[in-house]
Coordinates of C-alpha atoms in Angstrom, one line a residue:
M21 CA 170.6 82.0 39.1
E22 CA 172.6 79.0 40.2
Q23 CA 170.8 75.7 39.9
P24 CA 170.0 74.3 43.3
N25 CA 170.7 70.7 42.4
A26 CA 174.1 71.4 40.7
F27 CA 176.9 68.9 41.5
V28 CA 180.6 69.6 41.4
A29 CA 182.9 67.3 39.4
T30 CA 186.7 67.0 39.8
F31 CA 187.3 65.0 36.6
E32 CA 186.6 66.6 33.2
T33 CA 183.9 64.9 31.2
G34 CA 185.1 63.2 28.0
R35 CA 188.8 63.6 28.8
R36 CA 191.2 60.6 28.6
Y37 CA 193.0 59.8 31.9
Q38 CA 195.8 57.3 32.0
V39 CA 196.9 55.2 34.9
H40 CA 200.1 56.1 36.7
K41 CA 203.4 55.5 34.9
S42 CA 204.7 53.3 37.7
Y43 CA 202.7 50.6 35.9
I44 CA 205.4 50.4 33.3
W45 CA 208.3 49.5 35.7
V46 CA 206.6 48.2 38.8
G47 CA 204.5 45.6 36.9
P48 CA 207.6 43.9 35.3
I49 CA 209.5 43.8 38.6
V50 CA 206.6 42.1 40.3
A51 CA 206.1 39.7 37.4
V52 CA 209.7 38.7 37.1
G53 CA 210.1 38.4 40.8
A54 CA 207.1 36.1 41.0
M55 CA 208.5 34.0 38.1
L56 CA 211.9 33.7 39.8
F57 CA 210.3 32.7 43.1
V58 CA 208.4 29.9 41.4
M59 CA 211.4 28.7 39.5
L60 CA 213.6 28.7 42.6
T61 CA 211.1 26.9 44.8
S62 CA 210.2 24.3 42.2
G63 CA 213.8 23.7 41.1
A64 CA 215.6 24.2 44.5
Q65 CA 217.0 20.7 44.4
G66 CA 218.4 21.3 41.0
V67 CA 220.1 24.5 42.1
I68 CA 221.6 22.7 45.1
D69 CA 222.9 19.9 42.9
L70 CA 224.4 22.4 40.5
I71 CA 226.2 24.2 43.3
I72 CA 227.6 20.9 44.7
A73 CA 228.8 20.0 41.2
F74 CA 230.6 23.3 40.9
Q75 CA 232.3 22.7 44.3
K76 CA 233.4 19.2 43.4
G77 CA 234.7 20.3 40.1
D78 CA 232.4 18.1 38.0
I79 CA 231.5 21.2 36.0
N80 CA 234.4 23.3 34.7
V81 CA 232.8 26.7 33.9
N82 CA 233.9 30.1 34.9
P83 CA 231.5 31.3 37.7
L84 CA 231.8 34.9 36.5
L85 CA 230.5 33.8 33.1
V86 CA 227.5 32.0 34.7
V87 CA 226.7 35.1 36.8
G88 CA 227.0 37.3 33.8
L89 CA 224.7 35.1 31.7
V90 CA 222.2 35.1 34.6
V91 CA 222.3 38.9 34.9
L92 CA 222.0 39.4 31.2
G93 CA 219.1 36.9 31.0
L94 CA 217.3 38.7 33.9
A95 CA 217.9 42.1 32.2
A96 CA 216.5 40.8 28.9
L97 CA 213.5 39.4 30.6
V98 CA 212.9 42.6 32.5
G99 CA 213.3 44.6 29.3
L100 CA 210.9 42.4 27.4
F101 CA 208.3 42.7 30.2
T102 CA 208.9 46.4 30.4
G103 CA 208.2 46.8 26.7
V104 CA 205.0 44.8 26.9
Y105 CA 203.8 46.8 30.0
A106 CA 204.7 50.1 28.2
L107 CA 202.6 49.2 25.2
A108 CA 199.8 48.1 27.6
W109 CA 200.1 51.5 29.4
R110 CA 199.8 53.5 26.2
N111 CA 196.6 51.6 25.4
M112 CA 195.0 51.9 28.8
W113 CA 192.9 54.9 29.9
Y114 CA 189.6 55.7 31.5
V115 CA 187.0 58.4 30.7
F116 CA 184.1 59.9 32.6
D117 CA 181.4 60.3 30.0
E118 CA 178.1 62.1 30.5
R119 CA 176.2 59.1 31.9
E120 CA 178.8 56.3 32.3
F121 CA 182.4 55.4 33.2
S122 CA 184.5 53.8 30.5
F123 CA 187.7 51.9 30.8
Y124 CA 189.9 51.0 27.7
S125 CA 192.7 48.5 27.6
G126 CA 194.4 45.9 25.4
I127 CA 197.3 45.8 22.9
I128 CA 196.1 43.4 20.3
T129 CA 192.7 42.5 21.7
K130 CA 191.0 45.8 22.5
K131 CA 188.7 45.9 25.6
R132 CA 186.2 48.7 26.3
V133 CA 184.1 48.4 29.5
H134 CA 181.3 50.7 30.4
V135 CA 179.6 51.2 33.8
P136 CA 176.6 53.4 33.9
Y137 CA 176.7 55.7 36.9
A138 CA 173.2 54.6 37.9
R139 CA 174.4 51.0 38.3
V140 CA 177.5 51.7 40.4
Q141 CA 177.2 49.8 43.7
S142 CA 180.6 50.1 45.3
V143 CA 184.0 51.5 44.5
N144 CA 186.8 49.7 46.4
H145 CA 190.6 49.8 46.2
R146 CA 193.4 47.5 47.3
A147 CA 197.1 48.1 47.4
S148 CA 199.6 45.3 47.7
I149 CA 202.9 45.8 49.6
V150 CA 204.8 46.7 46.5
Q151 CA 202.0 49.1 45.3
R152 CA 202.0 50.8 48.7
L153 CA 205.8 51.5 48.3
F154 CA 204.9 53.6 45.2
G155 CA 201.6 55.0 46.6
V156 CA 199.4 53.4 44.0
C157 CA 196.5 50.9 44.2
T158 CA 194.0 49.0 42.1
V159 CA 190.4 50.3 42.0
T160 CA 187.5 47.9 41.6
I161 CA 184.1 49.2 40.5
D162 CA 181.2 46.9 41.2
S163 CA 178.0 47.3 39.3
A164 CA 175.5 45.2 41.3
G165 CA 175.5 42.4 38.7
G166 CA 177.0 39.5 40.6
S167 CA 179.0 37.1 38.4
A168 CA 177.0 38.2 35.3
N169 CA 178.7 41.6 35.4
K170 CA 182.4 41.5 35.9
G171 CA 183.9 44.0 38.3
V172 CA 185.9 46.7 36.4
M173 CA 189.5 46.9 37.7
V174 CA 191.5 50.0 37.0
P175 CA 195.2 49.3 38.1
Y176 CA 197.9 51.5 39.3
L177 CA 196.1 54.7 40.3
Q178 CA 197.6 57.1 42.8
L179 CA 195.9 56.9 46.1
E180 CA 194.8 60.5 45.8
V181 CA 193.4 59.9 42.4
A182 CA 191.6 56.7 43.6
E183 CA 189.9 58.5 46.4
R184 CA 188.9 61.3 44.0
M185 CA 187.6 58.7 41.6
R186 CA 185.4 57.1 44.3
A187 CA 183.9 60.4 45.3
E188 CA 183.5 61.4 41.6
L189 CA 181.5 58.2 40.7
F190 CA 179.1 58.7 43.6
V191 CA 178.7 62.4 42.8
R192 CA 177.9 61.6 39.1
K193 CA 175.6 58.8 40.2
A194 CA 173.6 61.3 42.4
A195 CA 173.6 63.8 39.6
V196 CA 172.2 61.3 37.1
A197 CA 169.5 60.3 39.7
A198 CA 168.6 63.9 40.3
G199 CA 168.7 64.9 36.7
A200 CA 171.1 67.7 37.6
T201 CA 174.1 69.2 35.7
L202 CA 177.7 68.9 36.7
T203 CA 180.0 71.9 37.4
L204 CA 183.8 71.3 37.0
Q205 CA 185.8 72.4 39.9
A206 CA 189.0 74.3 39.0
D207 CA 191.2 73.1 41.8
A208 CA 190.3 69.4 42.0
G209 CA 192.9 68.7 44.6
A210 CA 193.2 68.8 48.4
G211 CA 190.9 71.7 48.6
A212 CA 188.0 69.4 48.0
A213 CA 189.0 67.4 51.0
S214 CA 187.8 69.9 53.6
R215 CA 184.2 70.3 52.4
W216 CA 181.3 68.9 54.4
V217 CA 177.6 69.5 54.7
C218 CA 176.3 71.2 57.8
P219 CA 173.6 69.0 59.5
Q220 CA 171.8 72.2 60.9
C221 CA 171.5 74.5 57.9
G222 CA 172.4 72.2 55.1
K223 CA 175.0 74.6 53.7
E224 CA 178.5 73.5 52.6
G225 CA 181.1 74.1 55.2
S226 CA 184.9 74.0 55.3
G227 CA 187.3 73.7 58.1
S228 CA 186.0 73.0 61.6
F229 CA 182.9 75.3 61.6
C230 CA 180.1 76.0 59.2
G231 CA 180.6 79.4 57.6
E232 CA 176.8 80.0 57.5
C233 CA 175.5 79.2 61.0
G234 CA 178.8 78.6 62.9
A235 CA 177.8 75.0 63.8
P236 CA 180.8 72.7 64.4
M237 CA 181.7 69.9 62.0
P238 CA 179.9 66.6 63.0
L239 CA 181.9 64.6 65.5
V240 CA 182.9 61.0 64.7
A241 CA 181.5 58.7 67.3
H242 CA 183.4 55.9 69.1
R243 CA 186.8 56.1 67.4
S244 CA 188.6 53.1 69.0
S245 CA 192.3 52.5 68.6
N246 CA 194.9 50.0 69.7
V247 CA 198.6 49.9 70.3
L248 CA 199.3 48.7 66.8
D249 CA 197.6 51.8 65.3
Q250 CA 199.5 54.1 67.7
A251 CA 202.9 52.5 67.4
I252 CA 203.0 52.2 63.6
G253 CA 200.2 54.4 62.6
D254 CA 202.5 56.1 60.1
V255 CA 202.9 52.7 58.3
G256 CA 199.1 52.2 58.2
D257 CA 198.5 55.7 56.8
W258 CA 201.7 55.8 54.6
R259 CA 200.8 56.8 51.1
G260 CA 204.1 55.8 49.3
I261 CA 206.1 57.8 46.8
Y262 CA 203.3 59.0 44.5
G263 CA 200.3 58.6 46.8
G264 CA 199.7 62.4 47.3
S265 CA 197.7 64.0 50.1
A266 CA 194.6 62.3 51.7
V267 CA 191.4 63.2 50.0
F268 CA 188.1 62.5 51.7
G269 CA 184.6 62.3 50.4
E270 CA 182.3 65.3 50.1
E271 CA 180.2 64.0 53.0
P272 CA 181.2 64.0 56.6
V273 CA 181.7 60.8 58.7
S274 CA 178.8 60.4 61.1
Y275 CA 180.1 57.2 62.9
E276 CA 183.5 55.5 63.0
Y277 CA 185.3 53.0 65.1
G278 CA 188.4 50.8 65.0
L279 CA 189.7 47.8 67.0
T280 CA 190.8 48.1 70.6
N281 CA 193.9 46.3 71.9
H282 CA 191.6 43.6 73.4
E283 CA 189.6 43.1 70.2
L284 CA 192.7 43.0 67.9
L285 CA 194.5 40.4 70.1
L286 CA 191.4 38.2 70.3
T287 CA 190.7 38.6 66.6
T288 CA 194.2 37.3 65.8
V289 CA 194.4 34.4 68.2
S290 CA 190.8 33.1 67.5
H291 CA 190.8 33.4 63.7
D292 CA 189.6 30.2 62.1
T293 CA 192.2 29.8 59.3
P294 CA 195.5 29.6 61.3
I295 CA 193.8 27.3 63.9
A296 CA 192.4 25.0 61.2
I297 CA 195.7 24.7 59.4
A298 CA 197.6 24.0 62.6
L299 CA 195.0 21.4 63.7
V300 CA 195.2 19.6 60.4
I301 CA 199.0 19.5 60.4
G302 CA 199.1 18.4 64.1
L303 CA 196.4 15.7 63.7
T304 CA 198.1 14.3 60.6
F305 CA 201.4 14.2 62.5
V306 CA 199.9 12.5 65.6
V307 CA 198.2 9.8 63.4
S308 CA 201.4 9.2 61.4
C309 CA 203.6 8.9 64.4
A310 CA 201.1 6.6 66.1
I311 CA 201.0 4.3 63.0
L312 CA 204.8 4.2 62.9
I313 CA 205.0 3.3 66.6
L314 CA 202.4 0.6 66.1
I315 CA 204.5 -1.1 63.4
Q316 CA 206.8 -2.3 66.2
D317 CA 209.9 -1.7 64.2
E318 CA 212.9 0.0 65.7
I319 CA 213.6 2.0 62.5
A320 CA 210.0 3.2 62.3
R321 CA 210.0 4.2 66.0
T322 CA 213.3 6.1 65.5
I323 CA 211.8 8.0 62.6
A324 CA 208.8 8.8 64.7
M325 CA 210.9 10.1 67.6
F326 CA 213.0 12.3 65.4
A327 CA 210.0 13.6 63.4
F328 CA 208.1 14.5 66.5
P329 CA 210.1 17.7 67.4
I330 CA 210.4 18.8 63.8
I331 CA 206.7 18.5 63.0
A332 CA 205.7 20.0 66.3
I333 CA 207.9 23.1 65.7
G334 CA 206.6 23.3 62.1
T335 CA 203.0 23.2 63.4
V336 CA 203.6 26.0 65.9
A337 CA 205.5 28.0 63.3
T338 CA 202.7 27.6 60.8
W339 CA 200.2 28.8 63.4
V340 CA 202.4 31.8 64.4
F341 CA 202.9 32.9 60.8
G342 CA 199.1 32.5 60.3
L343 CA 198.5 34.8 63.3
L344 CA 200.9 37.4 61.9
G345 CA 199.0 37.3 58.6
V346 CA 195.7 37.9 60.4
L347 CA 197.3 40.7 62.6
F348 CA 198.7 42.5 59.5
S349 CA 195.4 42.0 57.7
Y350 CA 193.4 43.7 60.4
G351 CA 196.0 46.3 61.4
N352 CA 194.7 49.9 61.3
F353 CA 191.1 48.6 60.9
R354 CA 188.5 51.4 60.4
A355 CA 184.8 51.2 59.8
R356 CA 182.7 54.3 59.2
R357 CA 179.4 55.6 58.0
R358 CA 179.7 58.4 55.4
G359 CA 176.3 59.7 54.1
T360 CA 174.5 56.6 52.8
R361 CA 177.6 54.5 52.5
I362 CA 179.4 52.1 54.9
E363 CA 183.2 52.0 54.4
V364 CA 185.8 49.6 55.8
E365 CA 189.5 50.0 55.6
R366 CA 192.0 47.4 56.9
G367 CA 195.6 46.2 56.4
L368 CA 198.9 47.3 57.8
L369 CA 201.1 46.2 54.8
A370 CA 198.7 45.4 52.0
R371 CA 195.9 48.0 52.4
E372 CA 192.2 47.4 51.4
S373 CA 189.3 49.8 51.3
S374 CA 185.8 48.7 50.4
G375 CA 182.3 49.9 51.0
I376 CA 178.6 49.5 50.2
D377 CA 175.6 51.8 49.9
I378 CA 173.1 51.0 52.7
Q379 CA 170.4 50.4 50.0
R380 CA 172.5 47.6 48.6
V381 CA 172.9 45.6 51.8
Q382 CA 171.3 42.2 51.3
S383 CA 171.5 41.0 54.9
V384 CA 173.2 41.4 58.3
E385 CA 175.1 38.4 59.4
I386 CA 176.3 37.8 63.0
R387 CA 178.6 34.8 63.2
Q388 CA 180.2 33.0 66.2
S389 CA 182.8 30.3 65.8
F390 CA 183.2 27.7 68.6
I391 CA 185.9 29.6 70.3
R392 CA 184.1 33.0 70.0
R393 CA 181.0 31.5 71.4
L394 CA 182.8 30.3 74.5
I395 CA 184.0 33.8 75.2
G396 CA 180.9 35.7 74.1
Y397 CA 182.2 37.4 70.9
C398 CA 181.1 37.4 67.3
E399 CA 181.8 38.7 63.8
I400 CA 179.4 41.1 62.1
S401 CA 179.2 41.3 58.3
L402 CA 176.9 42.7 55.6
G403 CA 175.8 40.5 52.7
R404 CA 176.4 42.2 49.4
I405 CA 176.4 41.4 45.7
D406 CA 179.9 40.7 44.6
S407 CA 181.4 40.9 41.1
V408 CA 184.1 38.6 39.7
S409 CA 186.9 40.4 38.0
E410 CA 188.2 39.6 34.5
Q411 CA 191.4 38.2 36.0
N412 CA 189.7 35.5 38.0
S413 CA 186.4 35.0 36.1
G414 CA 187.4 31.4 35.4
N415 CA 187.5 30.6 39.1
N416 CA 184.7 32.3 40.9
N417 CA 185.7 30.9 44.3
S418 CA 189.1 32.5 44.2
K419 CA 187.9 36.0 45.0
A420 CA 184.4 35.6 46.0
N421 CA 183.9 37.1 49.4
T422 CA 181.8 34.5 51.1
K423 CA 181.6 36.6 54.3
G424 CA 180.4 39.7 52.6
L425 CA 181.7 43.0 54.0
V426 CA 183.1 42.4 57.5
I427 CA 182.3 45.5 59.5
H428 CA 183.7 44.1 62.8
P429 CA 185.8 41.0 63.0
F430 CA 185.6 40.5 66.8
V431 CA 183.1 42.3 69.0
K432 CA 181.3 41.4 72.2
L433 CA 177.6 40.4 71.7
D434 CA 176.3 43.2 73.9
R435 CA 177.9 45.8 71.5
V436 CA 176.2 44.5 68.3
D437 CA 173.2 46.8 68.7
E438 CA 175.4 49.8 69.3
I439 CA 177.5 49.1 66.2
L440 CA 174.6 48.4 63.9
D441 CA 172.6 51.4 65.2
G442 CA 175.7 53.6 64.3
L443 CA 176.6 52.1 61.0
A444 CA 173.1 51.0 59.8
P445 CA 170.4 52.7 61.7
E446 CA 168.0 51.7 59.0
F447 CA 168.0 48.2 60.6
A448 CA 167.0 49.5 64.0
D449 CA 163.5 47.8 63.9
R450 CA 165.0 44.3 63.0
P451 CA 163.8 41.3 65.0
R452 CA 166.0 40.1 67.9
R453 CA 166.8 36.7 69.2
A454 CA 164.5 37.2 72.1
D455 CA 161.6 37.7 69.7
G456 CA 162.2 34.5 67.8
A457 CA 160.0 31.4 67.9
P458 CA 161.7 28.2 69.0
L459 CA 161.8 24.9 67.1
P460 CA 159.4 22.1 68.1
K461 CA 160.5 19.2 70.3
Q462 CA 160.7 16.8 67.3
A463 CA 163.7 18.8 66.0
T464 CA 166.0 17.4 68.7
R465 CA 165.6 13.8 67.7
R466 CA 165.9 14.6 64.0
A467 CA 169.0 16.8 64.6
L468 CA 170.7 13.9 66.5
L469 CA 170.0 11.5 63.7
R470 CA 171.0 13.9 61.0
R471 CA 174.3 15.1 62.6
C472 CA 175.4 11.9 64.4
L473 CA 174.4 9.3 61.8
W474 CA 173.2 10.2 58.3
F475 CA 175.5 13.2 57.6
N476 CA 178.3 12.3 60.0
G477 CA 181.4 11.6 57.9
A478 CA 183.3 10.3 61.0
F479 CA 180.7 7.6 61.6
W480 CA 180.9 6.4 58.0
V481 CA 184.7 6.4 58.0
L482 CA 184.6 4.2 61.1
V483 CA 182.0 1.9 59.5
C484 CA 184.1 1.6 56.3
L485 CA 187.3 1.0 58.2
A486 CA 185.7 -1.7 60.4
A487 CA 184.3 -3.4 57.3
F488 CA 187.8 -3.3 55.7
W489 CA 189.4 -4.7 58.8
G490 CA 186.8 -7.5 59.0
I491 CA 187.3 -8.4 55.3
L492 CA 191.1 -8.4 55.8
A493 CA 190.8 -10.6 58.9
A494 CA 188.6 -13.0 57.1
C495 CA 191.1 -13.3 54.3
V496 CA 193.9 -13.9 56.8
N497 CA 191.9 -16.6 58.6
A498 CA 191.0 -18.2 55.2
G499 CA 194.7 -18.5 54.3
V500 CA 194.7 -15.9 51.5
F501 CA 197.5 -14.1 53.1
H502 CA 200.5 -15.9 54.7
F503 CA 203.0 -14.8 57.3
S504 CA 206.5 -16.1 57.5
S505 CA 206.4 -16.4 61.3
A506 CA 204.0 -16.2 64.2
A507 CA 205.8 -13.0 65.3
G508 CA 204.9 -11.4 62.0
R509 CA 201.3 -12.3 62.4
A510 CA 201.2 -11.0 65.9
Q511 CA 202.8 -7.7 64.8
Y512 CA 200.1 -7.4 62.0
E513 CA 197.3 -8.0 64.5
T514 CA 198.7 -5.5 66.9
F515 CA 199.0 -2.9 64.2
M516 CA 195.5 -3.4 62.8
A517 CA 193.9 -3.4 66.2
G518 CA 195.8 -0.3 67.3
S519 CA 195.0 1.6 64.1
L520 CA 191.3 0.8 64.4
A521 CA 191.2 1.8 68.0
L522 CA 192.9 5.1 67.3
V523 CA 190.5 6.0 64.5
A524 CA 187.6 4.8 66.6
V525 CA 188.6 7.2 69.4
I526 CA 188.8 10.1 67.0
C527 CA 185.5 9.3 65.3
V528 CA 183.7 8.8 68.6
A529 CA 185.0 12.2 69.9
V530 CA 183.8 13.9 66.7
T531 CA 180.4 12.2 66.9
V532 CA 180.0 13.3 70.5
A533 CA 180.8 16.9 69.6
R534 CA 178.4 16.8 66.8
G535 CA 175.7 15.4 69.0
F536 CA 176.3 18.1 71.6
G537 CA 176.0 20.7 68.8
A538 CA 172.8 19.1 67.6
V539 CA 171.2 19.4 71.0
L540 CA 172.3 23.1 71.2
W541 CA 170.9 23.7 67.7
A542 CA 167.5 22.2 68.4
R543 CA 167.1 24.0 71.8
H544 CA 168.3 27.4 70.9
S545 CA 167.6 28.0 67.1
C546 CA 164.7 30.2 66.4
Y547 CA 163.0 32.3 63.6
G548 CA 160.8 35.3 63.2
W549 CA 159.8 38.2 61.1
N550 CA 158.0 41.5 61.2
D551 CA 156.8 43.9 58.5
R552 CA 160.2 44.5 57.0
Y553 CA 162.7 41.9 58.1
L554 CA 163.2 38.1 58.3
Y555 CA 165.3 36.7 61.2
L556 CA 166.9 33.3 61.3
H557 CA 169.1 32.0 64.1
N558 CA 171.0 28.7 63.7
D559 CA 172.6 27.6 67.0
G560 CA 175.1 24.9 67.8
L561 CA 178.8 24.8 68.6
S562 CA 179.0 27.7 66.2
T563 CA 176.1 30.1 65.7
G564 CA 174.8 32.3 62.9
D565 CA 172.2 35.0 62.8
S566 CA 170.8 36.3 59.5
V567 CA 168.6 39.5 59.3
I568 CA 167.3 39.9 55.8
P569 CA 165.1 42.8 54.5
R570 CA 161.9 41.6 53.0
Q571 CA 162.5 43.6 49.8
K572 CA 165.9 41.9 49.3
I573 CA 164.6 38.3 49.3
Q574 CA 164.6 37.2 45.7
A575 CA 162.8 33.9 46.5
G576 CA 161.2 32.4 49.6
A577 CA 160.4 28.7 49.8
T578 CA 159.7 25.8 52.1
R579 CA 160.8 22.2 51.6
S580 CA 159.8 19.0 53.3
N581 CA 160.9 15.4 52.8
P582 CA 158.7 12.4 53.8
F583 CA 160.2 12.3 57.3
Q584 CA 159.4 16.0 57.9
R585 CA 155.9 15.7 56.5
R586 CA 155.2 12.8 58.9
L587 CA 156.1 15.1 61.8
S588 CA 154.5 18.3 60.3
L589 CA 157.9 20.0 59.8
A590 CA 159.4 21.9 57.0
T591 CA 162.6 23.7 56.0
L592 CA 162.4 27.5 55.6
Q593 CA 164.6 29.1 52.9
A594 CA 165.2 32.7 51.8
V595 CA 167.4 33.4 48.7
T596 CA 169.1 36.8 48.3
A597 CA 171.5 38.2 45.7
A598 CA 174.4 38.2 48.0
G599 CA 177.7 36.7 46.8
T600 CA 178.7 36.1 43.2
H601 CA 175.7 34.0 42.4
S602 CA 173.2 34.0 45.3
T603 CA 173.0 33.1 49.0
T604 CA 170.4 30.9 50.7
A605 CA 169.6 31.4 54.4
K606 CA 167.6 28.5 55.8
L607 CA 166.4 26.9 59.0
V608 CA 165.5 23.2 59.1
D609 CA 162.5 21.7 61.0
V610 CA 160.3 24.6 61.6
P611 CA 156.6 23.8 62.1
A612 CA 154.8 23.3 58.8
S613 CA 152.3 26.0 59.9
A614 CA 155.2 28.5 60.3
G615 CA 156.3 27.6 56.7
E616 CA 152.8 28.4 55.4
A617 CA 152.8 31.7 57.4
F618 CA 156.2 32.6 55.9
L619 CA 155.0 32.0 52.3
D620 CA 151.9 34.2 53.1
W621 CA 154.3 36.9 54.5
M622 CA 156.3 36.7 51.2
K623 CA 153.3 37.4 49.0
P624 CA 153.3 40.8 47.1
R625 CA 151.6 43.5 49.1
T626 CA 149.1 46.0 47.6
S627 CA 149.9 48.7 50.1

């Protein structure tokens, strides 16, 4: 009799599987191309000087000889890289063992990485633009270890194989947990893509209807789309030369959505990174031009007038290119719930697919930047444990996903409950903002002092600049510095006074904005908890909501400095394992009694 808990495998246990052969020639092309780009950008002036010297006749060399030498050099370089990559490919393979996944690599230094199936947290893959041309991608297997356990990266797998690998790892993980045996499927190809589990009778179905009870395949809820998905959907779904046919998991999708035209447009224009870069460039330009004008020199003013249109166009161009990067990054966005996993795919040119099991979610984060708060939108993300890959283990910040898994980059606040109930119904009984307890009145005064004085960089810049200006003026009055004429001294005084006034205006504007944010924070921030979840809401010009399951809190603590103790206040902190090290969610200036109640809530329970 067939074992009821048998699981079907599509990879043979113990067999060596190598990555795709495109690794041998695509890798060298990308490496040499990147090297040439760096050489040309860093030595552009030298190349220009060399071309000018050729034109003037200062260098008498046959151009065909130069071109031939360059071509031969590139060919030799590509050949050398190809040989190295070929050796690396011959020594690179992966194996599905009985209880763990193993990845082997290395030419001289041999590496052998094992990931027990029971510890697999998420299986993600990402394909660069070049990789998408060939239909391959890089698979990352995270094992819930943070920076202590490096993420295992398997490069250059066909998209079809990558999707099969993801399903295989979760099947083997479930089999290990259930203590069941694995049955090898003979046709481990597209035939596995159509299987799904009937929600009525629990039998395996194929096609559109269950073969046992005739029930239809579960429908996907709320599948939004936009003009970018429709106009170039083939680009978003394109699987390249070797990608193969689409392979879906063994479980049906119960909920799925994308971005509407409105959401995609607002996600692009309100993204923080392009705006921040454009503002920094624009502000630097304005200050520089103002200083040049204050010098009261005709040459300086001429430079400022000529620089104005150039820098203005550069600032706008930087912002536009940043917007295009965000647009392509979120093109063909899809978020779905499949079984117990939440999956997110995004990217029009470079494609990224990542996911997390619902039991591994450390927190739910709802964030609003200043612009998004003005129009009533937010970003929803799930805190998760991230692993650092071997390639960037020396720089944890380079790949650490500080936002977690973004499940919607731009959504109206009144749709947050709908999305979370569809993707993560396990969080349905979480506390809401309306249930939170407000901060005491003393928090307003402390927030103003904290944000406008003690921790206000703009205020201290103004203080330091004023002190420097005063010292310089005293030196001038004492005769330490001499001017050749009265006009020179007048020009100096005008420049110094104008510079100080300009910086003072900027610092006062920043301080006023921080003060407004402090008042908003003190009046609208709140906190609360129930049997299963902690809720913290930090308000201000930008807002952040954190919903943390009690069982995911690694450490709960309260802190109080002498000023807080005088007013019977404390800072509430909850540490989770999210990120590559840990993540601390906190709320300052809650009542001391609330801090004691939080610590009592954190105590281990007997029932």
